Amino acid sequence: MARIGFIGLGNMGLPMAQNLLKAGHAVQGFDVSAAQAAKLTAAGGSAADSIKSAASGAEIVITMLPAGEHVRDVYLGAQGVLAAVGQGTLLIDSSTIDVASARAVAAAAEAKGLAMLDAPVSGGVGGAQAATLTFMVGGSAAAFDRAKPVLEKMGKTIVHAGGAGNGQAAKICNNMILGVSMIAVSEAFVLAEKLGLDAQKLFDISSKSSGQCWSMTSYCPVPGPVPTSPANRDYQAGFTAAMMLKDLKLAQDAAKAVGAKTPLGADAAKIYSQYVEGGEAGCDFSGIIRMVRDA
Ligand code: NAD
């Protein structure tokens, strides 16, 4: 069993670290919030008082942080991970961040002879708790092979997406599809309402026709057709509108950086931005149908 340093014990990181403990790994965790680190101790891990002490002596360091700036600070800072770890330590960042930061940090690690993977996830807090996350992994094949048995303790589907940054590329491309498709499904259900077509009837037809997609069949934005969707609990998140906006902005930044034209992705970012600014940041992203209806 491995000695693992885990940095960033928030909504996602804490249950992921707890699953590593359950699998028999030794986890030393750090979070700027001491209260979060204390929860790891309660689960059988140990709370480190700095990035350095979480990373020192670890065979693997995993980070689960809010955004690119945090990942750069935590890895590249004078008291950061790269300064603390010994040769042979495998570095895995599971945060959702911009592709450029992921590649920059991986390059800095490589310059020190350290293998690093970007391994963002989908599946949300529920998936983190149940160890059913999907990991999209960028980095070398050798590092991927080493990481896989550990990632399998936190997730169900582990995919090697290519070189450094490709995990992040996969994540933002997937979530751009999700944001656009949720708006499209919402528009269709609102149009159906106004045309006098029952939501369940539209679902019965479209879920078996060419309009079928995950936003409709697994996460339907109207109450009724999919009992587990947040629409049935007043759009309590799930996956918040703020998180969706974050990912859509990352996709737009990446598209600009490489000159890709993504007009629907840009519109989705604008629509979610309006929704979040309207005070719905903490609401589930499928709640966008309420704004579509009111427009
Ligand atoms: P969170 O805000 O709950 O957790 C982040 C944690 O990092 C916090 O506990 C914070 O105190 C800690 N932190 C911040 N800076 C730090 C530092 N310098 N050193 C140590 N700890 C630090 O966020 P989350 O929901 O756990 O999300 C983490 C990442 O996972 C994000 O990049 C997010 O986009 C991604 N993600 C989240 C979800 C979700 O449903 N919550 C789903 C998929 C991906």
Short mmCIF file of C-alpha atoms and ligand atoms in Angstrom, two decimals:
data_model
loop_
_atom_site.label_atom_id
_atom_site.label_comp_id
_atom_site.label_asym_id
_atom_site.label_seq_id
_atom_site.Cartn_x
_atom_site.Cartn_y
_atom_site.Cartn_z
CA MET A 1 0.00 0.00 0.00
CA ALA A 2 1.27 3.45 -0.83
CA ARG A 3 2.00 6.52 1.24
CA ILE A 4 -0.07 9.28 -0.36
CA GLY A 5 0.00 13.04 0.21
CA PHE A 6 -3.43 14.57 -0.53
CA ILE A 7 -3.74 18.35 -0.86
CA GLY A 8 -7.17 20.01 -1.09
CA LEU A 9 -9.71 18.21 1.10
CA GLY A 10 -12.90 19.97 0.00
CA ASN A 11 -16.22 18.60 -1.26
CA MET A 12 -14.44 16.29 -3.70
CA GLY A 13 -10.98 15.80 -2.18
CA LEU A 14 -12.13 14.64 1.24
CA PRO A 15 -14.30 11.71 0.07
CA MET A 16 -11.62 10.76 -2.50
CA ALA A 17 -8.98 10.67 0.25
CA GLN A 18 -11.36 8.70 2.47
CA ASN A 19 -11.71 6.07 -0.27
CA LEU A 20 -7.91 5.76 -0.44
CA LEU A 21 -7.89 5.18 3.33
CA LYS A 22 -10.61 2.53 2.98
CA ALA A 23 -8.42 0.80 0.37
CA GLY A 24 -5.60 0.57 2.92
CA HIS A 25 -3.36 3.42 1.74
CA ALA A 26 -1.70 5.74 4.28
CA VAL A 27 -2.92 9.28 3.57
CA GLN A 28 -1.37 12.45 4.91
CA GLY A 29 -3.61 15.37 3.97
CA PHE A 30 -3.35 19.13 3.89
CA ASP A 31 -5.97 21.81 3.40
CA VAL A 32 -5.78 25.53 4.18
CA SER A 33 -8.96 24.85 6.18
CA ALA A 34 -7.88 23.01 9.32
CA ALA A 35 -11.48 21.87 9.83
CA GLN A 36 -11.34 19.92 6.54
CA ALA A 37 -8.01 18.34 7.45
CA ALA A 38 -9.48 17.30 10.82
CA LYS A 39 -12.18 15.33 8.99
CA LEU A 40 -9.43 13.27 7.33
CA THR A 41 -7.93 12.48 10.73
CA ALA A 42 -11.35 11.35 11.93
CA ALA A 43 -11.41 8.90 8.99
CA GLY A 44 -8.04 7.38 9.90
CA GLY A 45 -5.66 9.61 7.95
CA SER A 46 -3.18 12.13 9.27
CA ALA A 47 -3.44 15.91 9.00
CA ALA A 48 -0.29 17.67 7.78
CA ASP A 49 0.28 21.29 8.73
CA SER A 50 1.75 22.37 5.39
CA ILE A 51 2.04 21.39 1.74
CA LYS A 52 5.62 20.44 2.45
CA SER A 53 4.81 18.02 5.25
CA ALA A 54 1.95 16.44 3.26
CA ALA A 55 4.25 15.89 0.26
CA SER A 56 7.48 14.91 2.00
CA GLY A 57 8.12 11.18 1.91
CA ALA A 58 5.00 10.51 -0.19
CA GLU A 59 5.19 8.01 -3.04
CA ILE A 60 2.24 9.73 -4.68
CA VAL A 61 0.91 13.28 -4.26
CA ILE A 62 -2.68 14.01 -5.31
CA THR A 63 -4.17 17.52 -5.46
CA MET A 64 -7.85 18.52 -5.68
CA LEU A 65 -7.93 22.32 -5.73
CA PRO A 66 -10.33 25.01 -6.95
CA ALA A 67 -8.53 26.49 -10.00
CA GLY A 68 -5.31 26.88 -12.03
CA GLU A 69 -3.87 29.60 -9.80
CA HIS A 70 -4.10 27.32 -6.74
CA VAL A 71 -2.49 24.43 -8.62
CA ARG A 72 0.40 26.64 -9.78
CA ASP A 73 0.93 27.95 -6.22
CA VAL A 74 0.74 24.53 -4.59
CA TYR A 75 3.21 22.89 -7.03
CA LEU A 76 5.52 25.73 -7.98
CA GLY A 77 5.67 27.85 -4.79
CA ALA A 78 8.91 28.04 -2.80
CA GLN A 79 7.32 25.80 -0.14
CA GLY A 80 5.40 23.84 -2.77
CA VAL A 81 5.16 20.23 -3.86
CA LEU A 82 8.00 20.25 -6.39
CA ALA A 83 10.37 21.60 -3.75
CA ALA A 84 9.25 19.03 -1.18
CA VAL A 85 9.12 15.66 -2.94
CA GLY A 86 11.91 13.22 -3.60
CA GLN A 87 12.77 11.58 -6.93
CA GLY A 88 10.33 8.88 -7.95
CA THR A 89 7.25 10.58 -6.47
CA LEU A 90 4.27 10.45 -8.83
CA LEU A 91 2.23 13.68 -9.01
CA ILE A 92 -1.48 13.66 -9.90
CA ASP A 93 -3.61 16.80 -10.17
CA SER A 94 -7.33 16.01 -10.26
CA SER A 95 -8.57 19.63 -10.12
CA THR A 96 -10.41 21.03 -13.14
CA ILE A 97 -8.08 23.75 -14.43
CA ASP A 98 -7.01 25.47 -17.64
CA VAL A 99 -5.00 23.38 -20.09
CA ALA A 100 -2.13 25.91 -20.13
CA SER A 101 -1.60 25.70 -16.33
CA ALA A 102 -1.79 21.90 -16.44
CA ARG A 103 0.89 21.77 -19.15
CA ALA A 104 3.08 24.40 -17.43
CA VAL A 105 3.07 22.58 -14.09
CA ALA A 106 3.69 19.19 -15.78
CA ALA A 107 6.64 20.71 -17.67
CA ALA A 108 8.11 22.13 -14.43
CA ALA A 109 7.74 18.69 -12.82
CA GLU A 110 9.39 17.01 -15.79
CA ALA A 111 12.29 19.48 -15.62
CA LYS A 112 12.89 18.12 -12.11
CA GLY A 113 12.68 14.53 -13.32
CA LEU A 114 9.20 13.99 -11.83
CA ALA A 115 6.26 12.33 -13.58
CA MET A 116 3.00 14.27 -13.44
CA LEU A 117 -0.53 13.52 -14.62
CA ASP A 118 -3.52 15.80 -15.01
CA ALA A 119 -6.50 13.66 -14.03
CA PRO A 120 -9.69 15.73 -13.76
CA VAL A 121 -12.89 13.91 -12.93
CA SER A 122 -16.56 13.83 -13.69
CA GLY A 123 -19.20 12.32 -11.44
CA GLY A 124 -19.53 15.02 -8.80
CA VAL A 125 -19.59 14.68 -5.03
CA GLY A 126 -21.81 11.58 -5.24
CA GLY A 127 -19.28 9.89 -7.51
CA ALA A 128 -16.42 10.92 -5.21
CA GLN A 129 -18.22 9.38 -2.22
CA ALA A 130 -19.18 6.18 -4.04
CA ALA A 131 -15.74 5.83 -5.72
CA THR A 132 -17.41 5.83 -9.14
CA LEU A 133 -15.69 8.88 -10.67
CA THR A 134 -14.54 8.99 -14.27
CA PHE A 135 -10.87 10.04 -14.53
CA MET A 136 -9.63 11.66 -17.76
CA VAL A 137 -5.88 11.40 -17.63
CA GLY A 138 -3.12 13.28 -19.46
CA GLY A 139 0.57 12.38 -19.19
CA SER A 140 2.97 9.58 -20.08
CA ALA A 141 1.79 5.99 -20.51
CA ALA A 142 4.25 4.84 -17.83
CA ALA A 143 2.89 7.33 -15.27
CA PHE A 144 -0.67 6.37 -16.23
CA ASP A 145 0.06 2.66 -15.63
CA ARG A 146 1.48 3.52 -12.21
CA ALA A 147 -1.46 5.73 -11.25
CA LYS A 148 -4.26 3.46 -12.50
CA PRO A 149 -4.50 1.09 -9.51
CA VAL A 150 -4.73 4.09 -7.16
CA LEU A 151 -7.25 5.97 -9.31
CA GLU A 152 -9.34 2.78 -9.42
CA LYS A 153 -9.87 3.12 -5.68
CA MET A 154 -11.60 6.47 -6.30
CA GLY A 155 -13.24 5.89 -9.66
CA LYS A 156 -14.82 3.36 -11.98
CA THR A 157 -13.74 4.57 -15.42
CA ILE A 158 -10.11 5.57 -15.93
CA VAL A 159 -9.17 6.75 -19.44
CA HIS A 160 -5.74 7.73 -20.72
CA ALA A 161 -6.43 10.73 -22.98
CA GLY A 162 -2.86 11.31 -24.22
CA GLY A 163 -0.03 13.63 -23.22
CA ALA A 164 0.10 16.34 -20.55
CA GLY A 165 -2.99 18.57 -20.48
CA ASN A 166 -5.15 16.16 -22.49
CA GLY A 167 -7.14 15.14 -19.42
CA GLN A 168 -8.13 18.79 -18.95
CA ALA A 169 -8.84 19.10 -22.69
CA ALA A 170 -11.22 16.11 -22.47
CA LYS A 171 -12.93 17.52 -19.39
CA ILE A 172 -13.69 20.95 -20.88
CA CYS A 173 -14.76 19.52 -24.25
CA ASN A 174 -17.15 17.13 -22.48
CA ASN A 175 -18.59 19.87 -20.28
CA MET A 176 -18.99 22.22 -23.22
CA ILE A 177 -21.20 19.54 -24.82
CA LEU A 178 -23.08 19.22 -21.52
CA GLY A 179 -23.67 22.98 -21.07
CA VAL A 180 -24.83 23.44 -24.67
CA SER A 181 -27.04 20.33 -24.61
CA MET A 182 -28.69 21.29 -21.30
CA ILE A 183 -29.70 24.65 -22.78
CA ALA A 184 -30.92 22.96 -25.98
CA VAL A 185 -33.03 20.44 -24.02
CA SER A 186 -34.40 23.25 -21.83
CA GLU A 187 -35.37 25.32 -24.87
CA ALA A 188 -37.12 22.30 -26.42
CA PHE A 189 -39.14 21.52 -23.27
CA VAL A 190 -40.17 25.18 -22.88
CA LEU A 191 -41.18 25.35 -26.55
CA ALA A 192 -43.20 22.15 -26.07
CA GLU A 193 -45.00 23.68 -23.06
CA LYS A 194 -45.93 26.74 -25.09
CA LEU A 195 -47.14 24.56 -27.97
CA GLY A 196 -49.34 22.53 -25.62
CA LEU A 197 -47.23 19.36 -25.85
CA ASP A 198 -46.96 17.45 -22.57
CA ALA A 199 -43.39 17.18 -21.17
CA GLN A 200 -43.71 13.43 -20.58
CA LYS A 201 -44.87 12.90 -24.18
CA LEU A 202 -41.90 14.88 -25.53
CA PHE A 203 -39.61 12.80 -23.29
CA ASP A 204 -41.17 9.49 -24.43
CA ILE A 205 -40.63 10.46 -28.06
CA SER A 206 -37.29 12.32 -27.96
CA SER A 207 -35.59 9.92 -25.56
CA LYS A 208 -36.09 7.25 -28.26
CA SER A 209 -35.40 9.55 -31.21
CA SER A 210 -32.52 11.54 -32.65
CA GLY A 211 -32.81 14.29 -30.00
CA GLN A 212 -31.77 11.81 -27.30
CA CYS A 213 -28.86 12.93 -25.10
CA TRP A 214 -27.63 12.65 -21.49
CA SER A 215 -29.09 16.05 -20.52
CA MET A 216 -32.50 14.64 -21.41
CA THR A 217 -32.39 10.99 -20.42
CA SER A 218 -30.25 11.12 -17.26
CA TYR A 219 -30.74 14.68 -16.03
CA CYS A 220 -34.03 15.89 -17.52
CA PRO A 221 -34.55 19.58 -16.56
CA VAL A 222 -38.33 19.18 -16.06
CA PRO A 223 -39.75 17.27 -13.06
CA GLY A 224 -41.26 13.86 -13.76
CA PRO A 225 -39.63 11.93 -16.60
CA VAL A 226 -36.34 11.16 -14.78
CA PRO A 227 -37.14 10.79 -11.05
CA THR A 228 -33.51 11.17 -9.96
CA SER A 229 -32.90 14.47 -11.77
CA PRO A 230 -32.50 17.68 -9.68
CA ALA A 231 -35.68 19.09 -11.31
CA ASN A 232 -37.57 16.84 -8.86
CA ARG A 233 -35.98 18.51 -5.84
CA ASP A 234 -36.29 22.16 -6.79
CA TYR A 235 -32.95 22.11 -8.66
CA GLN A 236 -30.89 21.48 -5.55
CA ALA A 237 -27.31 20.85 -6.86
CA GLY A 238 -25.87 18.20 -8.10
CA PHE A 239 -23.52 20.10 -10.25
CA THR A 240 -23.84 23.82 -9.58
CA ALA A 241 -24.41 26.50 -12.20
CA ALA A 242 -21.19 28.17 -10.92
CA MET A 243 -19.18 25.00 -11.70
CA MET A 244 -20.73 24.77 -15.15
CA LEU A 245 -19.87 28.42 -15.81
CA LYS A 246 -16.30 27.81 -14.65
CA ASP A 247 -15.90 24.91 -17.11
CA LEU A 248 -17.54 26.80 -19.99
CA LYS A 249 -15.15 29.72 -19.40
CA LEU A 250 -12.18 27.32 -19.38
CA ALA A 251 -13.42 25.93 -22.71
CA GLN A 252 -13.70 29.47 -24.15
CA ASP A 253 -10.20 30.39 -22.95
CA ALA A 254 -8.82 27.21 -24.51
CA ALA A 255 -10.73 27.81 -27.77
CA LYS A 256 -9.31 31.34 -28.02
CA ALA A 257 -5.80 30.10 -27.30
CA VAL A 258 -5.87 27.63 -30.21
CA GLY A 259 -8.14 29.58 -32.60
CA ALA A 260 -11.07 27.10 -32.47
CA LYS A 261 -14.48 28.54 -33.33
CA THR A 262 -17.08 27.50 -30.72
CA PRO A 263 -20.05 29.88 -31.12
CA LEU A 264 -22.51 27.62 -29.28
CA GLY A 265 -20.00 27.15 -26.46
CA ALA A 266 -19.62 30.95 -26.29
CA ASP A 267 -23.41 31.43 -26.15
CA ALA A 268 -23.68 28.79 -23.42
CA ALA A 269 -21.02 30.62 -21.38
CA LYS A 270 -22.97 33.89 -21.78
CA ILE A 271 -26.28 32.27 -20.81
CA TYR A 272 -24.80 30.57 -17.70
CA SER A 273 -23.04 33.80 -16.79
CA GLN A 274 -26.39 35.64 -16.81
CA TYR A 275 -27.95 32.85 -14.74
CA VAL A 276 -25.16 32.95 -12.14
CA GLU A 277 -25.24 36.76 -11.97
CA GLY A 278 -28.98 36.47 -11.35
CA GLY A 279 -28.18 34.86 -7.99
CA GLU A 280 -28.38 31.19 -8.99
CA ALA A 281 -24.69 30.23 -8.63
CA GLY A 282 -25.43 27.51 -6.07
CA CYS A 283 -28.43 26.09 -7.93
CA ASP A 284 -28.08 22.97 -10.08
CA PHE A 285 -27.06 23.80 -13.67
CA SER A 286 -30.26 22.18 -15.00
CA GLY A 287 -32.18 25.01 -13.27
CA ILE A 288 -31.24 27.04 -16.36
CA ILE A 289 -34.64 25.96 -17.72
CA ARG A 290 -36.28 28.45 -15.35
CA MET A 291 -34.35 31.31 -16.95
CA VAL A 292 -35.10 29.96 -20.43
CA ARG A 293 -38.82 29.83 -19.50
CA ASP A 294 -38.83 33.36 -18.10
CA ALA A 295 -36.91 34.88 -21.01
P1 NAD B 1 -13.91 22.83 -2.79
O1 NAD B 1 -13.85 24.32 -2.83
O2 NAD B 1 -14.96 22.17 -1.96
O3 NAD B 1 -12.49 22.23 -2.34
C1 NAD B 1 -11.26 22.80 -2.63
C2 NAD B 1 -10.42 22.70 -1.37
O4 NAD B 1 -9.09 23.18 -1.65
C3 NAD B 1 -10.96 23.55 -0.22
O5 NAD B 1 -11.15 22.74 0.93
C4 NAD B 1 -9.87 24.61 0.00
O6 NAD B 1 -9.74 25.01 1.35
C5 NAD B 1 -8.64 23.87 -0.50
N1 NAD B 1 -7.53 24.75 -0.88
C6 NAD B 1 -7.56 25.89 -1.61
N2 NAD B 1 -6.31 26.38 -1.75
C7 NAD B 1 -5.48 25.52 -1.11
C8 NAD B 1 -4.09 25.47 -0.90
N3 NAD B 1 -3.29 26.42 -1.37
N4 NAD B 1 -3.58 24.45 -0.18
C9 NAD B 1 -4.39 23.48 0.32
N5 NAD B 1 -5.72 23.48 0.16
C10 NAD B 1 -6.26 24.47 -0.56
O7 NAD B 1 -14.03 22.38 -4.33
P2 NAD B 1 -14.47 20.93 -4.86
O8 NAD B 1 -15.93 20.94 -5.13
O9 NAD B 1 -13.86 19.89 -3.99
O10 NAD B 1 -13.75 20.93 -6.29
C11 NAD B 1 -12.36 20.70 -6.43
C12 NAD B 1 -12.03 20.63 -7.91
O11 NAD B 1 -12.80 19.57 -8.50
C13 NAD B 1 -12.37 21.90 -8.69
O12 NAD B 1 -11.35 22.14 -9.62
C14 NAD B 1 -13.69 21.56 -9.36
O13 NAD B 1 -13.89 22.28 -10.55
C15 NAD B 1 -13.51 20.08 -9.61
N6 NAD B 1 -14.76 19.32 -9.72
C16 NAD B 1 -15.76 19.50 -8.81
C17 NAD B 1 -16.93 18.77 -8.94
C18 NAD B 1 -18.07 18.96 -7.95
O14 NAD B 1 -19.17 18.49 -8.23
N7 NAD B 1 -17.85 19.58 -6.79
C19 NAD B 1 -17.09 17.86 -9.99
C20 NAD B 1 -16.03 17.66 -10.87
C21 NAD B 1 -14.88 18.40 -10.74
#
